[in-house]
Amino acid sequence: MYERVRADDRSPRYALAVSAALPTPSDAQDARSKLAPLFERAKRAQRDIPDGPRNEALRAIARQLRSRQAEIVAANEQDVAAEAEKGTSEALLDRLRLDAARIESIAAACEQVATLPDPLHQTRRDWRLEAGPEVREVTAPFGVIAMIYESRPNVTVDAGVLALKAGSAALLRGSASALSSNRVLVSAMRDGLNDVGLAPDAVQLIDSPDRHYVGGLLSARGDVDLVIPRGGASLISHVVETATVPVIETGIGVCHLYVHEEADLSMAEAIAVNAKVQRPGVCNAIETLLVDASVAEQALPRIAAALGAHDVELRGCERARARVPTMLPASEGDWSAEFLDLILAVRVVENIDAALSHIDRYGSRHSEAIVTANRSIADRFQREVDAAAVFVNASTRFTDGFEFGFGAEIGISTQKLHARGPMGLAALVTTKYLLDGSGEVRS
Amino acid sequence: MYERVRADDRSPRYALAVSAALPTPSDAQDARSKLAPLFERAKRAQRDIPDGPRNEALRAIARQLRSRQAEIVAANEQDVAAEAEKGTSEALLDRLRLDAARIESIAAACEQVATLPDPLHQTRRDWRLEAGPEVREVTAPFGVIAMIYESRPNVTVDAGVLALKAGSAALLRGSASALSSNRVLVSAMRDGLNDVGLAPDAVQLIDSPDRHYVGGLLSARGDVDLVIPRGGASLISHVVETATVPVIETGIGVCHLYVHEEADLSMAEAIAVNAKVQRPGVCNAIETLLVDASVAEQALPRIAAALGAHDVELRGCERARARVPTMLPASEGDWSAEFLDLILAVRVVENIDAALSHIDRYGSRHSEAIVTANRSIADRFQREVDAAAVFVNASTRFTDGFEFGFGAEIGISTQKLHARGPMGLAALVTTKYLLDGSGEVRS
């Protein structure tokens, strides 16, 4: 059993001492064995979570974050200063930065998750076997969920809090650049758990910048029930290629908008601008615009002008450049690029078949959109495009857990197993079958 | 586009020529590139399946299997003879064998799958985003499903037919020992597809005994959407450890029956006998009996006698052997063994905590059962045991797609992602979100 720390024993740094910095491992296998005590503690701590005061814990975590705001900001300043010294870009520094307002919004998010419906102990179906026993399919915790992610330290709290609400323990592996910030954030979460009588080890930081620990997590079959990577393309593909534990792949978005022959062009223009410009650095922004050859003459100049007004760099195929000569020429690599920037590839396609085939070849199965007034074309597009979310006459930017009304989002799944598209709390639980009989045997 | 073979062009072996024997690859990477044309054909063929005459295809496959019964039996006799020459046991030869009755039951199963509800195009949820667009979460095909399995050739047809019904193409990799049988079975399925105007390439055999082809399938990200292994422990763990494509792990069953202090002992005896004896070679049979110390004196001799009457070999801990001295001593390895035979490990446990901790340590998270008249103990057992199916007062043998009323079973998932427990057609589809707007953009 976990030994509760008495209030008078606690210094503000008590939890850091429990989640101590890890030694440098020689390889992934060694990292896994150095992680063994963390796995054991996570497993033991997890047992009390599903039937423990989970929502109270989330509110206590919010209180701890607020009361330790100065300490969080100070630790974060160290991280930011160290990165700035390396010459990291201001955009990346901004992703790393925590100030009072951001800490308040992280704390408020914890309280908001506490208000969401419980994903656990829900009966999804129940029936009676012909042979007699009653069956209930109920939601159940995964157990130990590991999260591997990049710079933004708010993910540390998001992931920990969503795992707890879903009844699981969390192992958090953020980026080396955010280690000081993450130490204090995790310490605050552990104190919040302790405040309500739950074992702090339900949230643990992988407290080392060493990359072998990623390998240690990814190979920990039997100790880690699920890994969710969140970050750029190379992180995701490393995790997916390496992991022997179950993974939910998230987030690479090479998304398209196809302007069909029967599109309302002012609608197409508005959607193109919104889907590219409103927040270009996210996965549900579009990276390529496909324009039907039959409307290229009318559509391209006006959409290009609208995007140009927002400083979007356009890279077009030859036919597109024939309509808008100011476009740069697109290279083959541009069709599969996730620019995450004010850059858009533009291609004129002969018809819907060519659009579908371009999307099939270059898309990342995330979010795809068509603008058309023709319902049967829209139906065909929705039926044939293989992606998590397929839009008719709306912006791809709606692929988002909050927009979907899930109240939270742990990431956007681009795989087809278990969860596809925006993942809220329902994606963080599994199910089990409970059967109740009165001595039935199989004949 | 796939070129339809005219009836007058077809010899009975037409489909074999299409699904030609594969050359020997030098390694898994080479195997993957040699499989590239099959992936391409599977993908192209799959497109017409979801909206094609899927049920008619299954009935046509049943007709083809019946009409080619003699050819199937002849091919199977070659396989059986080759295996017999190697000194393979009669039990394994029997798993490999196909006779008229078995072929008829395979054909009947195809027709039965045709009668099941369509798993595709089902709306699981629909709602309207606050921002306007309507959302439908609909079931959708995976795309290309690869099945890697061992000797029983009936799996060839089961897997192909269930994949088709679920709108996917199937790549089938059976055991080398069943290759001749599988060739004819796949040829019959392809002819059935052709009969109804669907592309035969929706079902393809990996026509080579070379094991590198398993590696080629497991590394084919982007070409294979899902792999399902079915077979023994070493096959499953090889697949799970190697695959970079998504996998659903199936079937290892180290299942327990725990006889609680407040058990009805005649019920406990009947369930123990049924769960061990009724079909010992399957994953949902029990491998270990746990008996509460407080009832060991009354329970163990009667349960041991009942099992003895069915020639079950008992391997007990010291306390169990003190009650039933004829038991053999159990070794540490017996607690985690999947005997798949008339052998049962027996352990006396101090109380429910010890039972839960034994199951947590040695169980394979498949099916676990308790016999007790105490509802709160039953609830605790169901809540705390981490397994696909948790039984109170019923035999573990009910963990089965047909018993669950799914009408079919592709395997029993022992993982927590996507599907857990018996998998019917619902486990063979994914979902996508379809959004319909009228020009909405995100603000």
GROMACS .gro file of C-alpha atoms in nm, chain A residues 80-429:
model
  350
   80VAL     CA    1   1.259   2.907  -2.166
   81ALA     CA    2   1.595   3.070  -2.090
   82ALA     CA    3   1.784   2.748  -2.162
   83GLU     CA    4   1.601   2.711  -2.493
   84ALA     CA    5   1.649   3.076  -2.588
   85GLU     CA    6   2.022   3.032  -2.534
   86LYS     CA    7   2.017   2.753  -2.794
   87GLY     CA    8   1.868   2.999  -3.043
   88THR     CA    9   1.523   2.839  -3.048
   89SER     CA   10   1.268   3.038  -3.251
   90GLU     CA   11   1.024   3.269  -3.077
   91ALA     CA   12   0.732   3.058  -3.205
   92LEU     CA   13   0.869   2.750  -3.029
   93LEU     CA   14   0.957   2.946  -2.716
   94ASP     CA   15   0.599   3.064  -2.709
   95ARG     CA   16   0.472   2.706  -2.714
   96LEU     CA   17   0.695   2.632  -2.416
   97ARG     CA   18   0.606   2.942  -2.214
   98LEU     CA   19   0.375   2.939  -1.910
   99ASP     CA   20   0.251   3.260  -1.754
  100ALA     CA   21  -0.015   3.335  -1.494
  101ALA     CA   22  -0.293   3.342  -1.754
  102ARG     CA   23  -0.193   3.008  -1.907
  103ILE     CA   24  -0.164   2.845  -1.565
  104GLU     CA   25  -0.510   2.974  -1.478
  105SER     CA   26  -0.649   2.830  -1.799
  106ILE     CA   27  -0.483   2.492  -1.728
  107ALA     CA   28  -0.635   2.494  -1.377
  108ALA     CA   29  -0.975   2.590  -1.516
  109ALA     CA   30  -0.950   2.301  -1.765
  110CYS     CA   31  -0.897   2.057  -1.474
  111GLU     CA   32  -1.214   2.185  -1.309
  112GLN     CA   33  -1.400   2.161  -1.636
  113VAL     CA   34  -1.296   1.794  -1.683
  114ALA     CA   35  -1.430   1.730  -1.332
  115THR     CA   36  -1.774   1.839  -1.456
  116LEU     CA   37  -1.778   1.599  -1.754
  117PRO     CA   38  -1.984   1.278  -1.742
  118ASP     CA   39  -1.800   0.980  -1.596
  119PRO     CA   40  -1.658   0.760  -1.877
  120LEU     CA   41  -1.624   0.463  -1.638
  121HIS     CA   42  -1.877   0.209  -1.508
  122GLN     CA   43  -2.109   0.278  -1.801
  123THR     CA   44  -2.312  -0.012  -1.936
  124ARG     CA   45  -2.288   0.006  -2.314
  125ARG     CA   46  -2.512  -0.294  -2.380
  126ASP     CA   47  -2.677  -0.566  -2.180
  127TRP     CA   48  -2.858  -0.881  -2.283
  128ARG     CA   49  -2.913  -1.241  -2.183
  129LEU     CA   50  -2.730  -1.531  -2.344
  130GLU     CA   51  -2.955  -1.798  -2.487
  131ALA     CA   52  -2.786  -2.033  -2.239
  132GLY     CA   53  -2.899  -1.819  -1.945
  133PRO     CA   54  -2.632  -1.587  -1.806
  134GLU     CA   55  -2.686  -1.212  -1.823
  135VAL     CA   56  -2.416  -1.008  -1.996
  136ARG     CA   57  -2.325  -0.645  -1.943
  137GLU     CA   58  -2.064  -0.472  -2.156
  138VAL     CA   59  -1.926  -0.204  -1.923
  139THR     CA   60  -1.656   0.058  -1.965
  140ALA     CA   61  -1.337  -0.011  -1.772
  141PRO     CA   62  -1.000   0.161  -1.726
  142PHE     CA   63  -0.703   0.078  -1.945
  143GLY     CA   64  -0.473   0.064  -1.643
  144VAL     CA   65  -0.148   0.248  -1.711
  145ILE     CA   66  -0.147   0.503  -1.992
  146ALA     CA   67   0.184   0.649  -2.111
  147MET     CA   68   0.189   0.978  -2.293
  148ILE     CA   69   0.488   1.077  -2.505
  149TYR     CA   70   0.475   1.437  -2.622
  150GLU     CA   71   0.663   1.745  -2.727
  151SER     CA   72   0.727   2.088  -2.589
  152ARG     CA   73   0.394   2.230  -2.471
  153PRO     CA   74   0.386   2.176  -2.093
  154ASN     CA   75   0.007   2.217  -2.075
  155VAL     CA   76  -0.014   1.863  -2.222
  156THR     CA   77   0.141   1.737  -1.898
  157VAL     CA   78  -0.165   1.842  -1.700
  158ASP     CA   79  -0.421   1.767  -1.974
  159ALA     CA   80  -0.296   1.412  -2.015
  160GLY     CA   81  -0.261   1.341  -1.645
  161VAL     CA   82  -0.606   1.474  -1.566
  162LEU     CA   83  -0.783   1.292  -1.851
  163ALA     CA   84  -0.612   0.964  -1.761
  164LEU     CA   85  -0.721   1.003  -1.397
  165LYS     CA   86  -1.079   1.087  -1.492
  166ALA     CA   87  -1.076   0.771  -1.708
  167GLY     CA   88  -0.957   0.564  -1.410
  168SER     CA   89  -0.601   0.506  -1.530
  169ALA     CA   90  -0.258   0.595  -1.399
  170ALA     CA   91  -0.046   0.823  -1.617
  171LEU     CA   92   0.322   0.801  -1.706
  172LEU     CA   93   0.424   1.131  -1.862
  173ARG     CA   94   0.719   1.174  -2.092
  174GLY     CA   95   0.737   1.533  -2.209
  175SER     CA   96   1.020   1.697  -2.395
  176ALA     CA   97   1.361   1.754  -2.240
  177SER     CA   98   1.316   2.127  -2.303
  178ALA     CA   99   1.020   2.141  -2.062
  179LEU     CA  100   1.164   1.921  -1.788
  180SER     CA  101   1.183   2.184  -1.513
  181SER     CA  102   0.828   2.301  -1.584
  182ASN     CA  103   0.699   1.944  -1.598
  183ARG     CA  104   0.861   1.858  -1.266
  184VAL     CA  105   0.666   2.128  -1.087
  185LEU     CA  106   0.342   2.057  -1.275
  186VAL     CA  107   0.361   1.687  -1.192
  187SER     CA  108   0.451   1.767  -0.834
  188ALA     CA  109   0.139   1.983  -0.810
  189MET     CA  110  -0.076   1.704  -0.957
  190ARG     CA  111   0.066   1.452  -0.713
  191ASP     CA  112  -0.003   1.688  -0.424
  192GLY     CA  113  -0.358   1.726  -0.548
  193LEU     CA  114  -0.403   1.348  -0.544
  194ASN     CA  115  -0.255   1.331  -0.198
  195ASP     CA  116  -0.493   1.604  -0.080
  196VAL     CA  117  -0.793   1.380  -0.149
  197GLY     CA  118  -0.637   1.062  -0.019
  198LEU     CA  119  -0.535   0.908  -0.351
  199ALA     CA  120  -0.188   0.772  -0.423
  200PRO     CA  121   0.031   1.036  -0.590
  201ASP     CA  122   0.194   0.761  -0.795
  202ALA     CA  123  -0.113   0.757  -1.019
  203VAL     CA  124   0.070   1.041  -1.199
  204GLN     CA  125   0.443   1.003  -1.255
  205LEU     CA  126   0.691   1.195  -1.463
  206ILE     CA  127   0.960   1.013  -1.659
  207ASP     CA  128   1.215   1.245  -1.508
  208SER     CA  129   1.503   1.221  -1.751
  209PRO     CA  130   1.588   1.384  -2.083
  210ASP     CA  131   1.735   1.054  -2.203
  211ARG     CA  132   1.564   0.921  -2.516
  212HIS     CA  133   1.617   0.557  -2.422
  213TYR     CA  134   1.330   0.604  -2.178
  214VAL     CA  135   1.096   0.643  -2.473
  215GLY     CA  136   1.211   0.299  -2.590
  216GLY     CA  137   1.170   0.168  -2.238
  217LEU     CA  138   0.805   0.276  -2.234
  218LEU     CA  139   0.733   0.152  -2.585
  219SER     CA  140   0.857  -0.201  -2.510
  220ALA     CA  141   0.691  -0.238  -2.170
  221ARG     CA  142   0.430  -0.500  -2.262
  222GLY     CA  143   0.230  -0.597  -1.957
  223ASP     CA  144   0.333  -0.279  -1.772
  224VAL     CA  145   0.202  -0.012  -2.007
  225ASP     CA  146  -0.151  -0.072  -2.136
  226LEU     CA  147  -0.161   0.210  -2.388
  227VAL     CA  148   0.075   0.470  -2.534
  228ILE     CA  149  -0.047   0.792  -2.691
  229PRO     CA  150   0.212   0.998  -2.876
  230ARG     CA  151   0.144   1.366  -2.939
  231GLY     CA  152   0.376   1.578  -3.146
  232GLY     CA  153   0.531   1.611  -3.488
  233ALA     CA  154   0.551   1.358  -3.767
  234SER     CA  155   0.887   1.215  -3.666
  235LEU     CA  156   0.783   1.155  -3.305
  236ILE     CA  157   0.463   0.982  -3.413
  237SER     CA  158   0.629   0.762  -3.669
  238HIS     CA  159   0.909   0.670  -3.427
  239VAL     CA  160   0.652   0.561  -3.171
  240VAL     CA  161   0.441   0.366  -3.418
  241GLU     CA  162   0.742   0.190  -3.572
  242THR     CA  163   0.898   0.102  -3.238
  243ALA     CA  164   0.616   0.023  -2.998
  244THR     CA  165   0.521  -0.330  -2.903
  245VAL     CA  166   0.264  -0.193  -2.656
  246PRO     CA  167  -0.072  -0.078  -2.797
  247VAL     CA  168  -0.059   0.272  -2.949
  248ILE     CA  169  -0.315   0.524  -3.064
  249GLU     CA  170  -0.158   0.722  -3.344
  250THR     CA  171  -0.247   1.089  -3.339
  251GLY     CA  172  -0.244   1.392  -3.542
  252ILE     CA  173  -0.047   1.423  -3.865
  253GLY     CA  174  -0.277   1.626  -4.086
  254VAL     CA  175  -0.229   1.656  -4.460
  255CYS     CA  176  -0.585   1.779  -4.517
  256HIS     CA  177  -0.745   1.888  -4.843
  257LEU     CA  178  -1.024   2.112  -4.958
  258TYR     CA  179  -1.175   2.015  -5.293
  259VAL     CA  180  -1.371   2.283  -5.478
  260HIS     CA  181  -1.614   2.093  -5.696
  261GLU     CA  182  -1.762   2.210  -6.024
  262GLU     CA  183  -2.092   2.286  -5.850
  263ALA     CA  184  -1.940   2.478  -5.559
  264ASP     CA  185  -2.072   2.807  -5.429
  265LEU     CA  186  -1.753   3.002  -5.488
  266SER     CA  187  -1.798   3.253  -5.211
  267MET     CA  188  -1.847   2.961  -4.972
  268ALA     CA  189  -1.538   2.792  -5.115
  269GLU     CA  190  -1.337   3.109  -5.066
  270ALA     CA  191  -1.450   3.153  -4.705
  271ILE     CA  192  -1.380   2.790  -4.617
  272ALA     CA  193  -1.039   2.793  -4.787
  273VAL     CA  194  -0.936   3.103  -4.594
  274ASN     CA  195  -1.067   2.973  -4.263
  275ALA     CA  196  -0.919   2.625  -4.303
  276LYS     CA  197  -0.575   2.763  -4.394
  277VAL     CA  198  -0.545   3.088  -4.205
  278GLN     CA  199  -0.741   3.075  -3.883
  279ARG     CA  200  -0.470   2.867  -3.713
  280PRO     CA  201  -0.217   2.737  -3.964
  281GLY     CA  202   0.003   2.549  -3.714
  282VAL     CA  203  -0.253   2.279  -3.628
  283CYS     CA  204  -0.325   1.940  -3.779
  284ASN     CA  205  -0.679   2.018  -3.898
  285ALA     CA  206  -0.570   2.312  -4.115
  286ILE     CA  207  -0.566   2.238  -4.489
  287GLU     CA  208  -0.235   2.191  -4.669
  288THR     CA  209  -0.360   2.145  -5.025
  289LEU     CA  210  -0.642   2.305  -5.223
  290LEU     CA  211  -0.783   2.099  -5.510
  291VAL     CA  212  -0.983   2.292  -5.765
  292ASP     CA  213  -1.198   2.129  -6.029
  293ALA     CA  214  -1.074   2.215  -6.379
  294SER     CA  215  -1.422   2.325  -6.483
  295VAL     CA  216  -1.429   2.608  -6.228
  296ALA     CA  217  -1.058   2.686  -6.208
  297GLU     CA  218  -1.091   2.998  -6.417
  298GLN     CA  219  -1.351   3.155  -6.188
  299ALA     CA  220  -1.244   3.005  -5.857
  300LEU     CA  221  -0.868   3.025  -5.853
  301PRO     CA  222  -0.808   3.399  -5.893
  302ARG     CA  223  -1.058   3.495  -5.624
  303ILE     CA  224  -0.945   3.230  -5.373
  304ALA     CA  225  -0.580   3.314  -5.442
  305ALA     CA  226  -0.651   3.684  -5.384
  306ALA     CA  227  -0.835   3.612  -5.058
  307LEU     CA  228  -0.550   3.393  -4.934
  308GLY     CA  229  -0.292   3.643  -5.053
  309ALA     CA  230  -0.457   3.906  -4.838
  310HIS     CA  231  -0.364   3.684  -4.543
  311ASP     CA  232  -0.003   3.642  -4.663
  312VAL     CA  233  -0.048   3.279  -4.763
  313GLU     CA  234   0.225   3.150  -4.992
  314LEU     CA  235   0.071   2.948  -5.276
  315ARG     CA  236   0.254   2.666  -5.451
  316GLY     CA  237   0.067   2.555  -5.758
  317CYS     CA  238   0.071   2.292  -6.028
  318GLU     CA  239   0.123   2.417  -6.383
  319ARG     CA  240  -0.246   2.449  -6.456
  320ALA     CA  241  -0.301   2.648  -6.139
  321ARG     CA  242  -0.009   2.877  -6.223
  322ALA     CA  243  -0.157   2.934  -6.565
  323ARG     CA  244  -0.457   3.091  -6.385
  324VAL     CA  245  -0.258   3.267  -6.112
  325PRO     CA  246   0.093   3.336  -6.241
  326THR     CA  247   0.215   3.474  -5.907
  327MET     CA  248   0.203   3.127  -5.751
  328LEU     CA  249   0.534   2.952  -5.692
  329PRO     CA  250   0.573   2.616  -5.865
  330ALA     CA  251   0.480   2.319  -5.645
  331SER     CA  252   0.725   2.032  -5.613
  332GLU     CA  253   0.618   1.667  -5.577
  333GLY     CA  254   0.710   1.688  -5.206
  334ASP     CA  255   0.461   1.971  -5.154
  335TRP     CA  256   0.166   1.737  -5.211
  336SER     CA  257   0.249   1.534  -4.902
  337ALA     CA  258   0.385   1.816  -4.686
  338GLU     CA  259   0.230   1.911  -4.356
  339PHE     CA  260   0.337   2.278  -4.377
  340LEU     CA  261   0.181   2.387  -4.046
  341ASP     CA  262   0.240   2.735  -4.180
  342LEU     CA  263   0.090   3.000  -4.412
  343ILE     CA  264   0.176   2.787  -4.715
  344LEU     CA  265  -0.078   2.611  -4.934
  345ALA     CA  266  -0.027   2.371  -5.223
  346VAL     CA  267  -0.279   2.421  -5.505
  347ARG     CA  268  -0.371   2.171  -5.774
  348VAL     CA  269  -0.620   2.174  -6.055
  349VAL     CA  270  -0.785   1.833  -6.087
  350GLU     CA  271  -0.982   1.706  -6.384
  351ASN     CA  272  -1.284   1.583  -6.190
  352ILE     CA  273  -1.396   1.417  -5.868
  353ASP     CA  274  -1.216   1.093  -5.959
  354ALA     CA  275  -0.887   1.280  -5.980
  355ALA     CA  276  -0.962   1.460  -5.653
  356LEU     CA  277  -1.039   1.132  -5.475
  357SER     CA  278  -0.731   0.972  -5.612
  358HIS     CA  279  -0.508   1.265  -5.509
  359ILE     CA  280  -0.651   1.254  -5.155
  360ASP     CA  281  -0.608   0.878  -5.138
  361ARG     CA  282  -0.246   0.907  -5.241
  362TYR     CA  283  -0.131   1.210  -5.042
  363GLY     CA  284  -0.380   1.253  -4.758
  364SER     CA  285  -0.306   1.145  -4.403
  365ARG     CA  286  -0.662   1.018  -4.336
  366HIS     CA  287  -0.732   1.306  -4.096
  367SER     CA  288  -0.985   1.561  -4.229
  368GLU     CA  289  -1.099   1.615  -4.586
  369ALA     CA  290  -1.353   1.859  -4.725
  370ILE     CA  291  -1.552   1.922  -5.039
  371VAL     CA  292  -1.750   2.231  -5.138
  372THR     CA  293  -2.037   2.135  -5.365
  373ALA     CA  294  -2.408   2.197  -5.408
  374ASN     CA  295  -2.452   1.849  -5.556
  375ARG     CA  296  -2.575   1.605  -5.290
  376SER     CA  297  -2.488   1.290  -5.479
  377ILE     CA  298  -2.131   1.413  -5.534
  378ALA     CA  299  -2.114   1.501  -5.165
  379ASP     CA  300  -2.236   1.153  -5.072
  380ARG     CA  301  -1.980   0.992  -5.295
  381PHE     CA  302  -1.702   1.205  -5.147
  382GLN     CA  303  -1.806   1.110  -4.793
  383ARG     CA  304  -1.836   0.743  -4.883
  384GLU     CA  305  -1.510   0.707  -5.071
  385VAL     CA  306  -1.271   0.929  -4.880
  386ASP     CA  307  -1.094   0.720  -4.617
  387ALA     CA  308  -1.039   0.971  -4.336
  388ALA     CA  309  -1.139   1.033  -3.976
  389ALA     CA  310  -1.364   1.327  -4.068
  390VAL     CA  311  -1.514   1.404  -4.408
  391PHE     CA  312  -1.674   1.748  -4.449
  392VAL     CA  313  -1.927   1.880  -4.695
  393ASN     CA  314  -1.948   2.260  -4.713
  394ALA     CA  315  -1.771   2.327  -4.384
  395SER     CA  316  -1.420   2.399  -4.264
  396THR     CA  317  -1.184   2.114  -4.165
  397ARG     CA  318  -1.100   2.320  -3.856
  398PHE     CA  319  -1.405   2.163  -3.685
  399THR     CA  320  -1.220   1.834  -3.632
  400ASP     CA  321  -1.163   1.904  -3.265
  401GLY     CA  322  -1.277   1.744  -2.939
  402PHE     CA  323  -1.416   2.069  -2.800
  403GLU     CA  324  -1.597   2.163  -3.123
  404PHE     CA  325  -1.739   1.810  -3.127
  405GLY     CA  326  -1.877   1.871  -2.779
  406PHE     CA  327  -1.656   1.613  -2.605
  407GLY     CA  328  -1.553   1.873  -2.347
  408ALA     CA  329  -1.190   1.762  -2.369
  409GLU     CA  330  -0.945   1.624  -2.620
  410ILE     CA  331  -0.643   1.402  -2.572
  411GLY     CA  332  -0.556   1.410  -2.942
  412ILE     CA  333  -0.695   1.330  -3.285
  413SER     CA  334  -0.659   0.967  -3.390
  414THR     CA  335  -0.557   0.907  -3.749
  415GLN     CA  336  -0.569   0.530  -3.710
  416LYS     CA  337  -0.871   0.307  -3.748
  417LEU     CA  338  -0.845   0.091  -3.436
  418HIS     CA  339  -1.040   0.185  -3.123
  419ALA     CA  340  -1.081   0.557  -3.178
  420ARG     CA  341  -1.088   0.761  -3.496
  421GLY     CA  342  -1.087   1.140  -3.507
  422PRO     CA  343  -1.110   1.363  -3.200
  423MET     CA  344  -1.061   1.160  -2.882
  424GLY     CA  345  -1.234   1.265  -2.565
  425LEU     CA  346  -1.271   1.066  -2.245
  426ALA     CA  347  -1.462   0.786  -2.420
  427ALA     CA  348  -1.145   0.699  -2.615
  428LEU     CA  349  -0.949   0.659  -2.291
  429VAL     CA  350  -1.147   0.365  -2.161
   0.00000   0.00000   0.00000
